[in-house]
Short mmCIF file of C-alpha atoms and ligand atoms in Angstrom, two decimals:
data_model
loop_
_atom_site.label_atom_id
_atom_site.label_comp_id
_atom_site.label_asym_id
_atom_site.label_seq_id
_atom_site.Cartn_x
_atom_site.Cartn_y
_atom_site.Cartn_z
CA MET A 200 170.63 128.83 98.85
CA LYS A 201 173.51 130.94 97.56
CA PRO A 202 173.12 134.69 98.20
CA PHE A 203 173.84 136.99 95.25
CA LEU A 204 174.38 140.63 94.26
CA LEU A 205 171.37 142.70 93.21
CA ILE A 206 172.47 145.86 91.41
CA LEU A 207 170.12 148.80 90.97
CA SER A 208 171.07 151.52 88.51
CA ALA A 209 169.07 154.32 86.93
CA PRO A 210 169.39 157.65 85.23
CA THR A 211 169.83 160.40 87.83
CA GLY A 212 166.52 161.22 89.44
CA ALA A 213 164.63 158.00 88.68
CA GLY A 214 164.23 157.29 92.40
CA LYS A 215 166.43 154.23 92.78
CA THR A 216 167.93 155.10 96.17
CA THR A 217 164.44 155.32 97.70
CA ILE A 218 163.57 151.94 96.19
CA ALA A 219 166.82 150.36 97.43
CA ARG A 220 166.36 151.63 100.97
CA ALA A 221 162.70 150.60 101.12
CA LEU A 222 163.57 147.12 99.90
CA GLU A 223 166.34 146.83 102.46
CA GLY A 224 163.88 147.88 105.19
CA ALA A 225 161.29 145.36 104.07
CA ARG A 226 163.80 142.49 103.80
CA VAL A 227 166.23 143.00 106.69
CA GLU A 228 166.56 139.26 107.26
CA THR A 229 167.57 138.43 103.71
CA VAL A 230 169.04 141.59 102.17
CA GLY A 231 171.93 143.86 103.15
CA PHE A 232 172.65 147.25 101.58
CA SER A 233 176.23 147.72 100.44
CA VAL A 234 177.40 151.06 101.84
CA SER A 235 179.70 152.62 99.24
CA ALA A 236 182.69 154.84 99.84
CA THR A 237 182.70 158.30 98.26
CA THR A 238 184.74 161.48 98.15
CA ARG A 239 181.61 163.61 97.72
CA PRO A 240 180.70 165.72 100.77
CA PRO A 241 177.70 164.48 102.80
CA ARG A 242 174.27 166.03 102.19
CA ALA A 243 172.41 167.45 105.19
CA THR A 244 170.51 164.26 106.03
CA GLU A 245 173.30 161.78 105.31
CA ARG A 246 175.22 159.90 107.99
CA ASP A 247 178.74 158.59 107.70
CA GLY A 248 178.85 154.79 107.62
CA VAL A 249 175.10 154.57 106.97
CA ASP A 250 174.50 156.33 103.66
CA TYR A 251 178.11 156.34 102.55
CA LEU A 252 181.54 156.02 103.96
CA PHE A 253 182.69 159.59 103.38
CA LEU A 254 186.38 159.56 102.61
CA ALA A 255 188.95 162.27 101.90
CA PRO A 256 190.32 161.93 98.34
CA GLU A 257 193.70 160.77 99.70
CA GLU A 258 192.09 158.03 101.78
CA PHE A 259 189.99 156.91 98.80
CA GLU A 260 193.14 156.78 96.68
CA ARG A 261 195.02 154.83 99.37
CA ARG A 262 192.26 152.20 99.46
CA ARG A 263 192.04 152.08 95.69
CA ALA A 264 195.80 151.50 95.42
CA ALA A 265 195.50 148.77 98.09
CA ASN A 266 192.95 147.04 95.82
CA GLU A 267 190.13 147.33 98.36
CA PHE A 268 187.45 148.16 95.79
CA LEU A 269 185.42 145.62 93.86
CA GLU A 270 184.73 148.54 91.49
CA TRP A 271 185.00 152.29 91.57
CA ALA A 272 183.99 155.11 89.23
CA GLU A 273 184.09 158.83 88.86
CA TYR A 274 180.69 160.50 88.87
CA GLY A 275 179.90 164.21 88.84
CA GLY A 276 183.49 165.09 89.75
CA HIS A 277 183.64 162.74 92.75
CA ARG A 278 184.76 159.17 93.24
CA TYR A 279 182.48 156.36 94.35
CA GLY A 280 183.41 152.77 95.07
CA THR A 281 182.12 149.44 96.32
CA LEU A 282 184.38 147.94 98.98
CA SER A 283 185.02 144.21 98.49
CA ALA A 284 185.03 143.76 102.28
CA GLU A 285 181.52 145.25 102.51
CA VAL A 286 180.14 142.84 99.88
CA ASP A 287 181.89 139.85 101.49
CA ARG A 288 180.65 140.84 104.96
CA ILE A 289 177.01 140.78 103.80
CA LEU A 290 177.38 137.56 101.79
CA ALA A 291 178.99 135.89 104.82
CA THR A 292 175.77 136.50 106.78
CA GLY A 293 173.87 134.59 104.08
CA ARG A 294 172.07 137.72 102.83
CA HIS A 295 171.83 139.09 99.30
CA VAL A 296 173.79 142.28 98.63
CA LEU A 297 171.87 145.29 97.35
CA LEU A 298 174.01 147.78 95.43
CA ASP A 299 172.92 151.26 94.42
CA ILE A 300 175.61 152.10 91.90
CA ASP A 301 176.01 153.86 88.57
CA VAL A 302 176.12 152.23 85.15
CA GLN A 303 179.94 152.21 84.96
CA GLY A 304 180.22 150.40 88.29
CA ALA A 305 177.52 147.90 87.32
CA ARG A 306 179.39 147.07 84.13
CA LYS A 307 182.63 146.46 86.05
CA ILE A 308 180.93 144.17 88.56
CA ARG A 309 179.32 142.16 85.77
CA GLU A 310 182.80 141.55 84.31
CA ARG A 311 184.17 140.38 87.64
CA ARG A 312 181.33 138.36 89.15
CA ASP A 313 178.85 135.93 87.70
CA ASP A 314 176.47 136.22 90.65
CA ALA A 315 175.27 139.75 89.83
CA VAL A 316 171.65 140.42 88.85
CA MET A 317 171.21 143.84 87.25
CA VAL A 318 168.04 145.92 87.43
CA PHE A 319 167.56 149.20 85.60
CA ILE A 320 165.04 151.64 87.07
CA LEU A 321 163.32 153.93 84.57
CA PRO A 322 161.44 157.13 85.35
CA PRO A 323 157.84 157.02 84.06
CA SER A 324 158.22 160.02 81.72
CA VAL A 325 160.45 162.84 80.55
CA ASP A 326 158.43 165.30 82.66
CA ALA A 327 158.82 163.22 85.80
CA LEU A 328 162.56 162.96 85.28
CA LEU A 329 162.90 166.68 84.58
CA GLU A 330 160.93 167.50 87.69
CA ARG A 331 163.14 165.30 89.88
CA LEU A 332 166.32 166.63 88.31
CA ARG A 333 165.19 170.21 88.92
CA ASP A 334 164.35 169.40 92.54
CA ARG A 335 167.87 168.22 93.05
CA GLY A 336 170.98 170.40 93.38
CA THR A 337 171.16 174.03 92.38
CA ASP A 338 169.01 175.81 89.82
CA ALA A 339 171.99 176.85 87.74
CA ALA A 340 171.15 176.10 84.10
CA ALA A 341 174.63 174.73 83.42
CA ASP A 342 174.26 172.37 86.37
CA LEU A 343 170.88 171.10 85.16
CA ARG A 344 172.28 170.67 81.67
CA ARG A 345 175.11 168.51 83.04
CA ARG A 346 172.63 166.32 84.91
CA LEU A 347 170.50 165.96 81.78
CA GLU A 348 173.48 164.98 79.65
CA ARG A 349 174.50 162.45 82.26
CA ALA A 350 170.97 160.98 82.27
CA VAL A 351 171.13 160.60 78.46
CA HIS A 352 174.42 158.73 78.80
CA GLU A 353 173.03 156.53 81.60
CA LEU A 354 169.95 155.59 79.58
CA GLU A 355 172.22 154.25 76.86
CA ALA A 356 173.49 151.54 79.24
CA ILE A 357 170.07 149.88 79.56
CA GLY A 358 171.13 147.02 77.26
CA ASP A 359 173.56 145.75 79.94
CA TYR A 360 170.72 144.98 82.35
CA ASP A 361 168.69 141.84 83.09
CA TYR A 362 165.49 143.56 84.24
CA ILE A 363 163.74 146.89 83.74
CA VAL A 364 161.42 148.40 86.35
CA VAL A 365 159.47 151.59 85.65
CA ASN A 366 159.13 153.75 88.74
CA GLU A 367 155.66 155.05 87.98
CA GLU A 368 154.31 154.33 91.43
CA ARG A 369 156.90 153.86 94.17
CA ASN A 370 155.29 150.98 96.07
CA LEU A 371 154.62 149.08 92.88
CA ALA A 372 158.24 149.53 91.77
CA ILE A 373 159.45 148.25 95.15
CA GLN A 374 157.17 145.21 94.78
CA GLU A 375 158.55 144.52 91.33
CA VAL A 376 162.14 144.62 92.52
CA ALA A 377 161.16 142.36 95.45
CA ALA A 378 159.59 139.92 92.96
CA ILE A 379 162.84 139.86 90.95
CA LEU A 380 164.76 139.15 94.15
CA ASP A 381 162.40 136.30 95.05
CA ALA A 382 162.48 134.72 91.59
CA GLU A 383 166.29 134.96 91.36
CA SER A 384 166.57 133.36 94.83
CA VAL A 385 164.96 130.16 93.62
CA ARG A 386 166.96 129.77 90.41
CA ARG A 387 168.21 126.23 90.06
CA GLU A 388 171.89 127.22 89.98
CA ARG A 389 171.53 128.90 93.37
CA ARG A 390 169.88 125.85 94.92
CA ASP A 391 172.59 123.22 95.19
CA ASP A 392 170.86 122.00 98.36
CA MET A 393 167.62 121.33 96.47
CA VAL A 394 169.38 119.66 93.54
CA GLU A 395 170.89 117.31 96.11
CA GLU A 396 167.46 116.88 97.69
CA ALA A 397 165.94 115.93 94.32
CA ARG A 398 168.72 113.38 93.79
CA SER A 399 168.07 111.61 97.10
CA LEU A 400 164.33 111.78 96.44
CA GLY A 401 164.90 110.04 93.10
CA GLU A 402 167.08 107.46 94.79
CA ALA A 403 164.42 106.71 97.40
CA LEU A 404 161.70 106.44 94.76
CA ARG A 405 163.87 104.10 92.68
CA LYS A 406 164.16 101.76 95.67
CA VAL A 407 160.40 101.79 96.26
CA ALA A 408 159.78 101.10 92.57
CA ALA A 409 162.33 98.26 92.56
CA SER A 410 160.50 96.54 95.41
CA MET A 411 157.26 96.45 93.45
CA PRO A 412 156.19 93.73 91.04
CA VAL A 413 156.93 94.37 87.38
CA SER A 414 153.67 95.00 85.53
CA GLY A 415 153.09 93.42 82.18
CA GLY A 416 153.00 95.92 79.28
CA GLY A 417 151.56 99.41 79.43
CA SER A 418 153.59 102.59 79.89
P1 5GP B 631 174.74 160.42 94.76
O1 5GP B 631 175.90 161.37 94.86
O2 5GP B 631 173.52 161.08 94.18
O3 5GP B 631 174.48 159.74 96.07
O4 5GP B 631 175.17 159.26 93.75
C1 5GP B 631 175.59 159.56 92.47
C2 5GP B 631 175.68 158.28 91.67
O5 5GP B 631 176.73 157.46 92.17
C3 5GP B 631 174.42 157.43 91.74
O6 5GP B 631 174.13 156.96 90.42
C4 5GP B 631 174.81 156.28 92.63
O7 5GP B 631 174.09 155.10 92.33
C5 5GP B 631 176.27 156.14 92.25
N1 5GP B 631 177.03 155.38 93.25
C6 5GP B 631 176.87 155.33 94.58
N2 5GP B 631 177.74 154.49 95.13
C7 5GP B 631 178.50 154.00 94.12
C8 5GP B 631 179.57 153.05 94.05
O8 5GP B 631 180.03 152.48 95.03
N3 5GP B 631 180.08 152.80 92.82
C9 5GP B 631 179.61 153.39 91.70
N4 5GP B 631 180.17 153.05 90.55
N5 5GP B 631 178.59 154.28 91.72
C10 5GP B 631 178.05 154.57 92.91
#
């Protein structure tokens, strides 16, 4: 079975990072999380190389110029990018690649790879989104306004996506994304081995049939 890229995007505050990490934890054998590079400073709980690869702007630029990114985008005044080597490393282990990236990055990956499955996570309501956005960052009104405007812009990208999951109840949302992963894993075009299997099965059956007497009439 061919592993593929599973992209999760969402308007800020819809809870996609929690879903991505929970899914990764539940599927360690079959899914790897693509750790992005960023120029944004780490938050208190974040670890370098685990949550992000935290890079100085010059180092990010050096890698960008060296063509090391599958995609990169500017978000909230910082740069974020998916390293091609990170994606290839996970695929080489036979696992699917889980990407938690913004709508611009998702669009770029779709243009470059035909093995990307795109899932959009929606917050259950305006109130829920507002609450999560307020919880995050500073309370400065201008800051909140910027996050809201960004969320409006992100929501407009929903048409690019293959699946929509509403994060009303976290565990249910995780289950839904897991179900998408499972269904996409058994798509015919990712199962060259099984197509081959069906062919030899047909061949074997043809031989058995040929050894049998021909019946007269009927269907
Ligand atoms: P945060 O700073 O809150 O961790 O992430 C801000 C936004 O950047 C989120 O929407 C997140 O999904 C997105 N992001 C994280 N990594 C990447 C990446 O490698 N590429 C792109 N395009 N967006 C990313």
